[in-house]
Short mmCIF file of C-alpha atoms and ligand atoms in Angstrom, two decimals:
data_model
loop_
_atom_site.label_atom_id
_atom_site.label_comp_id
_atom_site.label_asym_id
_atom_site.label_seq_id
_atom_site.Cartn_x
_atom_site.Cartn_y
_atom_site.Cartn_z
CA UNK G 1 -25.92 -162.43 45.12
CA UNK G 2 -22.74 -160.51 43.88
CA UNK G 3 -22.30 -156.80 45.13
CA UNK G 4 -20.92 -154.22 43.15
CA UNK G 5 -19.69 -150.56 44.36
CA UNK G 6 -19.79 -147.82 41.95
CA UNK G 7 -18.18 -144.58 42.60
CA UNK G 8 -19.34 -141.67 40.52
CA UNK G 9 -22.95 -143.08 40.42
CA UNK G 10 -24.33 -139.60 39.28
CA UNK G 11 -22.28 -139.21 36.42
CA UNK G 12 -22.80 -140.26 32.77
CA UNK G 13 -20.93 -143.55 33.11
CA UNK G 14 -22.22 -144.27 36.60
CA UNK G 15 -25.92 -144.21 35.43
CA UNK G 16 -25.29 -146.59 32.47
CA UNK G 17 -23.24 -149.01 34.44
CA UNK G 18 -25.75 -149.05 37.06
CA UNK G 19 -28.27 -149.95 34.87
CA UNK G 20 -26.14 -152.60 33.39
CA UNK G 21 -25.23 -154.24 36.90
CA UNK G 22 -28.87 -154.18 37.96
CA UNK G 23 -29.77 -156.09 34.71
CA UNK G 24 -27.21 -158.66 35.44
CA UNK G 25 -28.99 -159.21 38.83
CA UNK G 26 -26.35 -157.53 40.97
CA UNK G 27 -26.68 -155.83 44.29
CA UNK G 28 -25.45 -152.38 43.55
CA UNK G 29 -24.29 -149.76 46.04
CA UNK G 30 -24.26 -146.62 44.27
CA UNK G 31 -22.00 -144.05 45.89
CA UNK G 32 -22.85 -140.42 45.65
CA UNK G 33 -21.16 -137.33 47.42
CA UNK G 34 -22.93 -134.77 49.62
CA UNK G 35 -24.39 -131.74 47.34
CA UNK G 36 -26.14 -128.78 48.26
CA UNK G 37 -28.36 -129.15 45.04
CA UNK G 38 -30.14 -131.93 43.44
CA UNK G 39 -27.81 -133.99 41.14
CA UNK G 40 -29.74 -137.28 40.58
CA UNK G 41 -31.21 -136.57 37.31
CA UNK G 42 -29.41 -139.21 35.60
CA UNK G 43 -30.31 -141.89 38.06
CA UNK G 44 -34.01 -140.58 38.02
CA UNK G 45 -35.38 -143.78 36.61
CA UNK G 46 -33.79 -146.10 39.13
CA UNK G 47 -35.53 -146.73 42.51
CA UNK G 48 -33.69 -147.78 45.59
CA UNK G 49 -34.44 -151.22 46.93
CA UNK G 50 -35.06 -154.52 45.18
CA UNK G 51 -35.86 -154.50 41.46
CA UNK G 52 -38.26 -156.91 39.46
CA UNK G 53 -35.58 -159.19 38.61
CA UNK G 54 -34.18 -159.41 42.23
CA UNK G 55 -31.36 -157.14 41.66
CA UNK G 56 -30.85 -154.55 44.53
CA UNK G 57 -30.20 -150.68 44.40
CA UNK G 58 -28.85 -149.04 47.64
CA UNK G 59 -27.44 -145.61 47.78
CA UNK G 60 -24.64 -144.60 49.89
CA UNK G 61 -22.84 -141.37 50.61
CA UNK G 62 -18.94 -141.06 50.34
CA UNK G 63 -16.48 -138.88 49.02
CA UNK G 64 -13.05 -139.86 47.12
CA UNK G 65 -11.27 -137.05 49.49
CA UNK G 66 -12.70 -138.87 52.65
CA UNK G 67 -10.71 -142.11 53.61
CA UNK G 68 -13.02 -142.84 56.26
CA UNK G 69 -16.32 -142.66 54.35
CA UNK G 70 -14.78 -145.00 51.65
CA UNK G 71 -13.59 -147.56 54.24
CA UNK G 72 -17.05 -147.35 56.01
CA UNK G 73 -18.83 -148.38 52.73
CA UNK G 74 -16.22 -150.93 51.89
CA UNK G 75 -16.40 -152.62 55.37
CA UNK G 76 -20.26 -152.43 55.36
CA UNK G 77 -20.92 -154.04 51.98
CA UNK G 78 -17.61 -155.89 51.31
CA UNK G 79 -18.17 -155.73 47.34
CA UNK G 80 -17.09 -158.18 45.00
CA UNK G 81 -16.70 -155.50 42.48
CA UNK G 82 -15.72 -151.81 42.93
CA UNK G 83 -16.18 -149.72 39.59
CA UNK G 84 -14.09 -146.41 40.35
CA UNK G 85 -15.74 -143.90 38.09
CA UNK G 86 -15.70 -140.88 40.35
CA UNK G 87 -13.52 -138.05 39.33
CA UNK G 88 -13.14 -134.46 38.60
CA UNK G 89 -13.25 -135.64 34.85
CA UNK G 90 -13.22 -132.06 33.06
CA UNK G 91 -9.81 -131.57 31.54
CA UNK G 92 -10.08 -127.78 31.22
CA UNK G 93 -11.38 -127.23 34.46
CA UNK G 94 -8.28 -128.99 35.99
CA UNK G 95 -6.21 -126.37 35.09
CA UNK G 96 -7.99 -124.11 37.31
CA UNK G 97 -8.19 -126.69 40.28
CA UNK G 98 -4.96 -128.93 39.77
CA UNK G 99 -4.82 -129.45 43.48
CA UNK G 100 -8.34 -130.48 43.86
CA UNK G 101 -8.26 -132.61 40.70
CA UNK G 102 -5.05 -134.59 42.21
CA UNK G 103 -6.96 -135.14 45.25
CA UNK G 104 -9.87 -136.58 43.76
CA UNK G 105 -8.55 -138.32 40.66
CA UNK G 106 -5.06 -139.59 41.87
CA UNK G 107 -5.34 -139.95 45.78
CA UNK G 108 -8.94 -140.72 45.57
CA UNK G 109 -7.93 -143.83 43.81
CA UNK G 110 -5.24 -144.59 46.28
CA UNK G 111 -7.57 -144.50 49.25
CA UNK G 112 -9.90 -146.81 47.64
CA UNK G 113 -7.25 -149.32 46.79
CA UNK G 114 -5.63 -148.84 50.36
CA UNK G 115 -9.12 -149.34 51.82
CA UNK G 116 -9.31 -152.52 49.96
CA UNK G 117 -5.93 -153.72 51.40
CA UNK G 118 -6.53 -152.49 54.86
CA UNK G 119 -9.66 -154.21 55.24
CA UNK G 120 -8.31 -157.39 54.12
CA UNK G 121 -10.37 -157.58 50.78
CA UNK G 122 -7.62 -158.07 48.53
CA UNK G 123 -8.38 -161.38 47.37
CA UNK G 124 -12.29 -160.90 47.16
CA UNK G 125 -12.89 -157.32 45.80
CA UNK G 126 -12.10 -156.84 42.22
CA UNK G 127 -11.40 -153.25 41.12
CA UNK G 128 -11.85 -151.20 37.90
CA UNK G 129 -10.15 -147.98 37.57
CA UNK G 130 -11.51 -145.14 35.01
CA UNK G 131 -8.39 -144.45 33.29
CA UNK G 132 -8.53 -142.41 30.14
CA UNK G 133 -6.80 -141.85 26.64
CA UNK G 134 -5.80 -138.47 27.89
CA UNK G 135 -2.84 -140.34 29.36
CA UNK G 136 -1.26 -140.61 25.80
CA UNK G 137 -1.73 -136.63 25.64
CA UNK G 138 1.26 -135.52 23.19
CA UNK G 139 0.85 -138.84 21.30
CA UNK G 140 4.03 -140.73 20.60
CA UNK G 141 2.34 -143.37 18.26
CA UNK G 142 -0.63 -143.69 16.03
CA UNK G 143 -3.19 -145.20 16.82
CA UNK G 144 -2.75 -145.53 20.54
CA UNK G 145 -2.97 -148.66 22.16
CA UNK G 146 -2.08 -150.36 25.79
CA UNK G 147 1.77 -150.45 24.90
CA UNK G 148 2.01 -146.76 23.62
CA UNK G 149 4.04 -144.36 26.14
CA UNK G 150 2.09 -141.97 28.09
CA UNK G 151 2.71 -138.26 27.65
CA UNK G 152 -0.09 -136.58 29.78
CA UNK G 153 -0.83 -132.77 29.17
CA UNK G 154 -3.05 -131.57 31.90
CA UNK G 155 -3.43 -131.75 35.52
CA UNK G 156 -6.17 -134.06 34.97
CA UNK G 157 -4.01 -136.37 32.85
CA UNK G 158 -1.18 -136.36 35.21
CA UNK G 159 -3.55 -137.14 38.16
CA UNK G 160 -5.02 -140.19 35.94
CA UNK G 161 -1.50 -141.09 35.47
CA UNK G 162 -0.87 -141.58 39.23
CA UNK G 163 -4.13 -143.45 39.62
CA UNK G 164 -3.25 -145.79 36.47
CA UNK G 165 0.02 -146.87 37.89
CA UNK G 166 -1.17 -146.99 41.60
CA UNK G 167 -3.70 -149.71 40.10
CA UNK G 168 -0.96 -151.47 38.37
CA UNK G 169 1.11 -151.54 41.76
CA UNK G 170 -1.64 -152.85 43.83
CA UNK G 171 -2.38 -155.38 41.36
CA UNK G 172 1.38 -156.63 41.23
CA UNK G 173 1.97 -155.76 44.84
CA UNK G 174 -0.86 -157.01 46.62
CA UNK G 175 -2.29 -159.51 44.25
CA UNK G 176 -5.50 -157.34 43.74
CA UNK G 177 -7.56 -158.17 40.88
CA UNK G 178 -7.28 -154.64 39.41
CA UNK G 179 -7.80 -153.38 35.89
CA UNK G 180 -7.30 -150.16 34.23
CA UNK G 181 -9.90 -149.54 31.48
CA UNK G 182 -7.92 -146.81 28.99
CA UNK G 183 -11.02 -145.41 27.63
CA UNK G 184 -11.21 -143.08 24.55
CA UNK G 185 -13.93 -140.39 24.69
CA UNK G 186 -17.18 -141.77 24.81
CA UNK G 187 -20.62 -139.96 24.79
CA UNK G 188 -24.28 -139.99 24.99
CA UNK G 189 -27.47 -137.90 25.73
CA UNK G 190 -26.36 -138.16 29.17
CA UNK G 191 -22.92 -136.42 28.72
CA UNK G 192 -22.39 -133.31 30.86
CA UNK G 193 -23.11 -130.11 28.89
CA UNK G 194 -19.49 -129.01 29.63
CA UNK G 195 -18.11 -131.38 27.33
CA UNK G 196 -17.78 -130.62 23.43
CA UNK G 197 -20.09 -133.19 21.77
CA UNK G 198 -22.91 -132.35 24.14
CA UNK G 199 -22.09 -128.65 24.20
CA UNK G 200 -22.76 -128.67 20.51
CA UNK G 201 -26.12 -130.98 20.43
CA UNK G 202 -27.74 -128.97 22.93
CA UNK G 203 -26.44 -125.60 21.85
CA UNK G 204 -27.46 -126.28 18.21
CA UNK G 205 -30.68 -127.78 19.21
CA UNK G 206 -31.37 -124.61 21.12
CA UNK G 207 -30.55 -122.66 18.03
CA UNK G 208 -32.75 -124.62 16.06
CA UNK G 209 -35.97 -123.85 18.59
CA UNK G 210 -34.71 -120.11 18.76
CA UNK G 211 -33.56 -120.31 22.28
CA UNK G 212 -29.86 -119.39 21.73
CA UNK G 213 -28.31 -117.43 18.88
CA UNK G 214 -24.65 -118.61 18.46
CA UNK G 215 -22.28 -121.38 19.98
CA UNK G 216 -18.85 -120.17 21.39
CA UNK G 217 -16.35 -122.85 21.30
CA UNK G 218 -12.52 -123.17 21.73
CA UNK G 219 -9.99 -125.44 19.32
CA UNK G 220 -12.52 -126.85 16.66
CA UNK G 221 -9.65 -128.51 15.11
CA UNK G 222 -8.57 -131.10 17.76
CA UNK G 223 -9.45 -134.73 16.90
CA UNK G 224 -11.08 -137.18 18.92
CA UNK G 225 -12.11 -140.94 19.02
CA UNK G 226 -15.79 -140.74 20.07
CA UNK G 227 -17.60 -143.81 20.98
CA UNK G 228 -21.14 -144.25 22.72
CA UNK G 229 -20.98 -144.80 26.85
CA UNK G 230 -23.47 -147.45 26.46
CA UNK G 231 -20.98 -149.33 24.76
CA UNK G 232 -17.99 -148.76 27.08
CA UNK G 233 -19.93 -149.56 30.31
CA UNK G 234 -20.30 -153.10 28.58
CA UNK G 235 -16.43 -152.97 28.21
CA UNK G 236 -15.71 -152.05 31.85
CA UNK G 237 -18.10 -155.01 33.03
CA UNK G 238 -16.19 -157.56 30.88
CA UNK G 239 -12.76 -156.54 32.26
CA UNK G 240 -13.89 -157.54 35.94
CA UNK G 241 -15.58 -160.73 34.68
CA UNK G 242 -12.40 -162.08 32.89
CA UNK G 243 -10.39 -164.74 34.52
CA UNK G 244 -7.07 -162.65 34.88
CA UNK G 245 -6.95 -158.85 35.52
CA UNK G 246 -5.26 -156.63 33.05
CA UNK G 247 -5.45 -153.03 31.24
CA UNK G 248 -7.44 -152.48 28.08
CA UNK G 249 -8.18 -149.70 25.65
CA UNK G 250 -11.72 -149.14 24.48
CA UNK G 251 -12.10 -147.21 21.51
CA UNK G 252 -13.51 -147.02 18.06
CA UNK G 253 -10.53 -146.69 16.01
CA UNK G 254 -12.29 -143.98 14.10
CA UNK G 255 -11.41 -140.01 14.64
CA UNK G 256 -13.24 -136.88 13.69
CA UNK G 257 -12.45 -133.27 14.39
CA UNK G 258 -14.69 -130.96 16.66
CA UNK G 259 -15.19 -129.06 13.32
CA UNK G 260 -16.45 -132.05 11.32
CA UNK G 261 -18.86 -132.99 14.58
CA UNK G 262 -20.22 -129.32 14.30
CA UNK G 263 -20.96 -129.72 10.45
CA UNK G 264 -22.79 -133.03 10.94
CA UNK G 265 -24.86 -131.92 13.88
CA UNK G 266 -25.79 -128.68 12.26
CA UNK G 267 -26.81 -130.58 8.99
CA UNK G 268 -28.86 -132.90 10.84
CA UNK G 269 -30.83 -129.67 11.78
CA UNK G 270 -31.00 -128.44 8.32
CA UNK G 271 -28.26 -125.80 8.44
CA UNK G 272 -25.15 -125.67 6.26
CA UNK G 273 -22.11 -124.31 7.97
CA UNK G 274 -19.56 -122.55 5.98
CA UNK G 275 -16.46 -121.00 7.55
CA UNK G 276 -15.17 -117.59 7.21
CA UNK G 277 -12.05 -115.64 8.63
CA UNK G 278 -9.40 -117.46 10.86
CA UNK G 279 -8.01 -117.92 14.27
CA UNK G 280 -10.15 -116.28 17.03
CA UNK G 281 -11.98 -114.49 14.13
CA UNK G 282 -13.19 -117.70 12.37
CA UNK G 283 -16.99 -117.96 12.25
CA UNK G 284 -19.34 -120.72 11.09
CA UNK G 285 -22.18 -119.30 9.10
CA UNK G 286 -25.39 -120.80 7.87
CA UNK G 287 -25.17 -120.65 4.03
CA UNK G 288 -28.88 -119.88 3.37
CA UNK G 289 -29.52 -117.35 6.05
CA UNK G 290 -26.08 -115.84 6.41
CA UNK G 291 -26.53 -115.94 10.30
CA UNK G 292 -23.56 -116.64 12.43
CA UNK G 293 -24.05 -119.94 14.33
CA UNK G 294 -20.50 -120.73 15.66
CA UNK G 295 -17.82 -118.19 17.14
CA UNK G 296 -14.49 -118.97 18.35
CA UNK G 297 -13.87 -117.84 22.12
CA UNK G 298 -10.49 -117.84 23.34
CA UNK G 299 -11.93 -118.40 27.09
CA UNK G 300 -12.61 -122.11 25.80
CA UNK G 301 -8.62 -122.81 24.80
CA UNK G 302 -6.61 -124.70 27.15
CA UNK G 303 -2.91 -124.05 28.01
CA UNK G 304 -1.87 -127.44 26.72
CA UNK G 305 -4.09 -129.06 24.07
CA UNK G 306 -4.15 -132.81 23.17
CA UNK G 307 -4.81 -132.48 19.48
CA UNK G 308 -5.04 -135.97 18.14
CA UNK G 309 -6.48 -139.39 19.88
CA UNK G 310 -7.31 -142.52 18.09
CA UNK G 311 -7.41 -145.71 19.63
CA UNK G 312 -6.65 -149.35 18.84
CA UNK G 313 -9.12 -151.52 20.89
CA UNK G 314 -8.07 -154.82 19.37
CA UNK G 315 -7.03 -156.51 22.57
CA UNK G 316 -10.43 -155.75 24.00
CA UNK G 317 -12.14 -156.99 20.95
CA UNK G 318 -9.90 -160.32 21.02
CA UNK G 319 -9.63 -161.12 24.51
CA UNK G 320 -13.02 -159.72 26.22
CA UNK G 321 -15.14 -160.34 22.97
CA UNK G 322 -15.91 -156.60 23.33
CA UNK G 323 -18.42 -155.65 20.54
CA UNK G 324 -19.56 -152.03 20.39
CA UNK G 325 -22.85 -151.78 18.90
CA UNK G 326 -23.13 -148.10 18.07
CA UNK G 327 -21.66 -146.33 15.16
CA UNK G 328 -20.37 -142.54 15.10
CA UNK G 329 -23.68 -141.84 12.96
CA UNK G 330 -25.83 -143.57 15.60
CA UNK G 331 -24.05 -141.62 18.34
CA UNK G 332 -24.85 -138.31 16.79
CA UNK G 333 -28.20 -139.14 15.88
CA UNK G 334 -29.12 -140.37 19.42
CA UNK G 335 -27.74 -136.95 20.84
CA UNK G 336 -29.34 -134.73 18.51
CA UNK G 337 -32.69 -136.47 18.86
CA UNK G 338 -32.48 -136.15 22.51
CA UNK G 339 -31.55 -132.84 22.77
CA UNK G 340 -33.92 -131.47 20.14
CA UNK G 341 -36.66 -133.06 22.54
CA UNK G 342 -34.78 -131.12 25.41
CA UNK G 343 -34.88 -127.94 23.61
CA UNK G 344 -38.60 -128.07 22.54
CA UNK G 345 -39.41 -128.99 26.26
CA UNK G 346 -37.28 -125.93 27.42
CA UNK G 347 -39.13 -123.58 24.84
CA UNK G 348 -42.52 -124.75 25.76
CA UNK G 349 -42.06 -124.70 29.55
CA UNK G 350 -39.48 -121.73 29.79
CA UNK G 351 -37.16 -123.75 32.05
CA UNK G 352 -33.54 -125.40 31.67
CA UNK G 353 -33.45 -129.31 31.80
CA UNK G 354 -30.51 -130.56 33.94
CA UNK G 355 -29.32 -133.42 31.90
P1 LIG N 401 -18.78 -137.45 34.88
O1 LIG N 401 -20.14 -137.40 34.20
O2 LIG N 401 -17.88 -136.08 35.06
O3 LIG N 401 -18.99 -138.23 36.33
C1 LIG N 401 -18.09 -137.80 37.32
C2 LIG N 401 -18.40 -138.61 38.61
O4 LIG N 401 -17.83 -138.51 39.63
C3 LIG N 401 -20.03 -137.91 39.09
O5 LIG N 401 -20.86 -138.74 39.81
C4 LIG N 401 -19.21 -136.90 40.22
O6 LIG N 401 -20.33 -136.76 41.24
C5 LIG N 401 -18.31 -137.86 40.73
N1 LIG N 401 -17.28 -137.05 41.80
C6 LIG N 401 -16.72 -136.24 41.39
N2 LIG N 401 -15.80 -136.00 42.52
C7 LIG N 401 -16.04 -136.82 43.49
C8 LIG N 401 -15.67 -136.98 44.74
N3 LIG N 401 -14.70 -136.19 45.30
N4 LIG N 401 -16.02 -138.09 45.40
C9 LIG N 401 -17.00 -138.97 44.64
N5 LIG N 401 -17.44 -138.66 43.71
C10 LIG N 401 -16.95 -137.67 42.87
O7 LIG N 401 -17.75 -138.46 34.18
P2 LIG N 401 -18.08 -139.44 33.29
O8 LIG N 401 -17.98 -139.21 31.85
O9 LIG N 401 -19.28 -140.37 33.69
O10 LIG N 401 -16.54 -140.62 33.32
C11 LIG N 401 -16.55 -141.55 34.34
C12 LIG N 401 -14.98 -141.79 34.53
O11 LIG N 401 -14.41 -142.11 33.37
C13 LIG N 401 -14.19 -140.53 35.04
O12 LIG N 401 -13.38 -140.83 36.22
C14 LIG N 401 -13.53 -139.97 33.75
O13 LIG N 401 -12.39 -139.41 34.34
C15 LIG N 401 -13.46 -141.24 33.15
N6 LIG N 401 -13.39 -141.15 31.84
C16 LIG N 401 -14.17 -140.57 30.99
C17 LIG N 401 -14.13 -140.46 29.51
C18 LIG N 401 -15.24 -140.23 28.83
O14 LIG N 401 -15.11 -139.85 27.71
N7 LIG N 401 -16.51 -139.93 29.41
C19 LIG N 401 -13.05 -141.02 29.02
C20 LIG N 401 -12.10 -141.78 29.95
C21 LIG N 401 -12.28 -141.66 31.16
P3 LIG N 401 -21.17 -135.10 41.41
O15 LIG N 401 -22.28 -135.53 40.16
O16 LIG N 401 -21.55 -134.95 42.64
O17 LIG N 401 -20.43 -134.05 40.66
O1 LIG N 402 -15.18 -132.91 25.35
P1 LIG N 402 -14.15 -132.34 25.75
O2 LIG N 402 -14.01 -131.34 27.12
O3 LIG N 402 -13.13 -133.71 26.25
P2 LIG N 402 -11.57 -134.13 26.43
O4 LIG N 402 -11.08 -132.85 27.06
O5 LIG N 402 -11.28 -134.85 25.30
O6 LIG N 402 -11.83 -135.09 27.96
C1 LIG N 402 -12.98 -136.08 27.94
O7 LIG N 402 -12.37 -137.18 27.50
C2 LIG N 402 -11.32 -137.85 28.11
C3 LIG N 402 -10.84 -139.21 27.30
O8 LIG N 402 -9.99 -138.77 26.35
C4 LIG N 402 -11.70 -138.02 29.47
F1 LIG N 402 -10.69 -138.62 30.17
C5 LIG N 402 -12.18 -136.67 30.28
O9 LIG N 402 -12.73 -137.08 31.51
C6 LIG N 402 -13.27 -136.05 29.64
O10 LIG N 402 -14.48 -137.15 29.67
O11 LIG N 402 -12.91 -131.67 24.58
C7 LIG N 402 -12.58 -132.31 23.36
C8 LIG N 402 -12.07 -131.36 22.74
C9 LIG N 402 -10.66 -130.61 23.10
O12 LIG N 402 -9.84 -130.70 22.31
C10 LIG N 402 -11.19 -129.53 23.41
O13 LIG N 402 -10.06 -128.40 23.52
O14 LIG N 402 -12.82 -130.35 22.27
C11 LIG N 402 -12.25 -129.24 22.31
N1 LIG N 402 -13.31 -128.02 22.35
C12 LIG N 402 -13.23 -127.01 21.73
N2 LIG N 402 -14.16 -126.13 22.12
C13 LIG N 402 -13.97 -127.95 23.63
C14 LIG N 402 -14.72 -126.79 23.28
N3 LIG N 402 -13.99 -128.49 24.72
C15 LIG N 402 -15.13 -128.23 25.56
N4 LIG N 402 -15.34 -128.85 26.63
N5 LIG N 402 -15.63 -126.93 25.50
C16 LIG N 402 -15.53 -126.18 24.34
O15 LIG N 402 -16.01 -125.25 24.26
#
């Protein structure tokens, strides 16, 4: 039985990937870090131990900032695959904790790859690095593909650039089967509520059921290429099953602004947003009731913004036969439906649901 180690198990992608790997009959070591509060909500459906199909789930504790914990896990389980999904993944937050972000996202990746090398696992352990479209930053080409020059615009993106090149160097220098998945934004009902799509679907649903009055956002004119996380973990898996290691863009090739995302979500909830004012005074108002539903809040602006991302994933589609199943409409529908249920539950029970 093949063993896969997943770092970042408690995150959006970690939870979907673990489900995928278990469905493939793997022994999965799900790495979590010490937390003073409960953070396993996304994994609540998954029990440790042998599953019905013979797959096995094991939880192990480690931290990307702690070399010894990583080497202990690598040495104990000698995984056939490592999916490095753990990161301080919030771009806005990275401006406030740049050194911490570099420690986890840049050096953390180095620590894992060094662990593989020092334990002599170079020929047996395949490695996936969660690289990002944020590497393209101030974009030099439209759409962005594997050959597009990088131009990072945040401490997060700079840290991920270090991790990207470290992955390439360990592939070329030590012969490790190491791949970078350069993934464009991908969302789901399990997306953290700090990211804009989920902040909108969750906030709008709470407005609909009367738990919240207004949604406060930063730059609503930036544009993103949003896919569904379920499709993107399939792509990660395919990269490590291929005969040769390489770097791949995963993207939809379709792009929307945050403003469009807002309009679609609110219209799905029977509101019609009209925009009045400009800059930080701009407001999104419901045409029928005249109520202000969206306000601009400077606190959510970033010192550097990435205004435009749109990916070309033809390499992954032709080489890996990666075929995403979700459309933009089905992504929005999935998230809105989920968050309406969450908001209704919160209203009924007077509590906040974690995921
Ligand atoms: P996420 O939901 O924020 O999950 C991040 C995970 O990393 C969490 O499980 C978190 O654990 C863990 N983590 C953070 N610091 C750690 C540390 N020092 N040691 C061990 N674990 C640590 O992120 P995601 O959306 O699933 O994204 C997965 C990966 O893909 C990330 O590396 C992200 O940067 C990258 N990425 C994401 C996207 C996207 O659109 N989602 C696109 C491109 C690349 P806690 O629960 O304990 O905080
Ligand atoms: O949802 P976001 O925070 O995602 P962002 O910055 O694109 O980063 C995500 O995708 C990356 C891949 O490109 C990942 F590498 C990264 O880990 C993360 O998953 O913001 C999207 C856009 C930005 O332009 C932001 O300025 O939405 C804009 N925005 C406007 N108001 C907001 C808000 N973003 C957040 N988080 N919160 C707001 O209130």
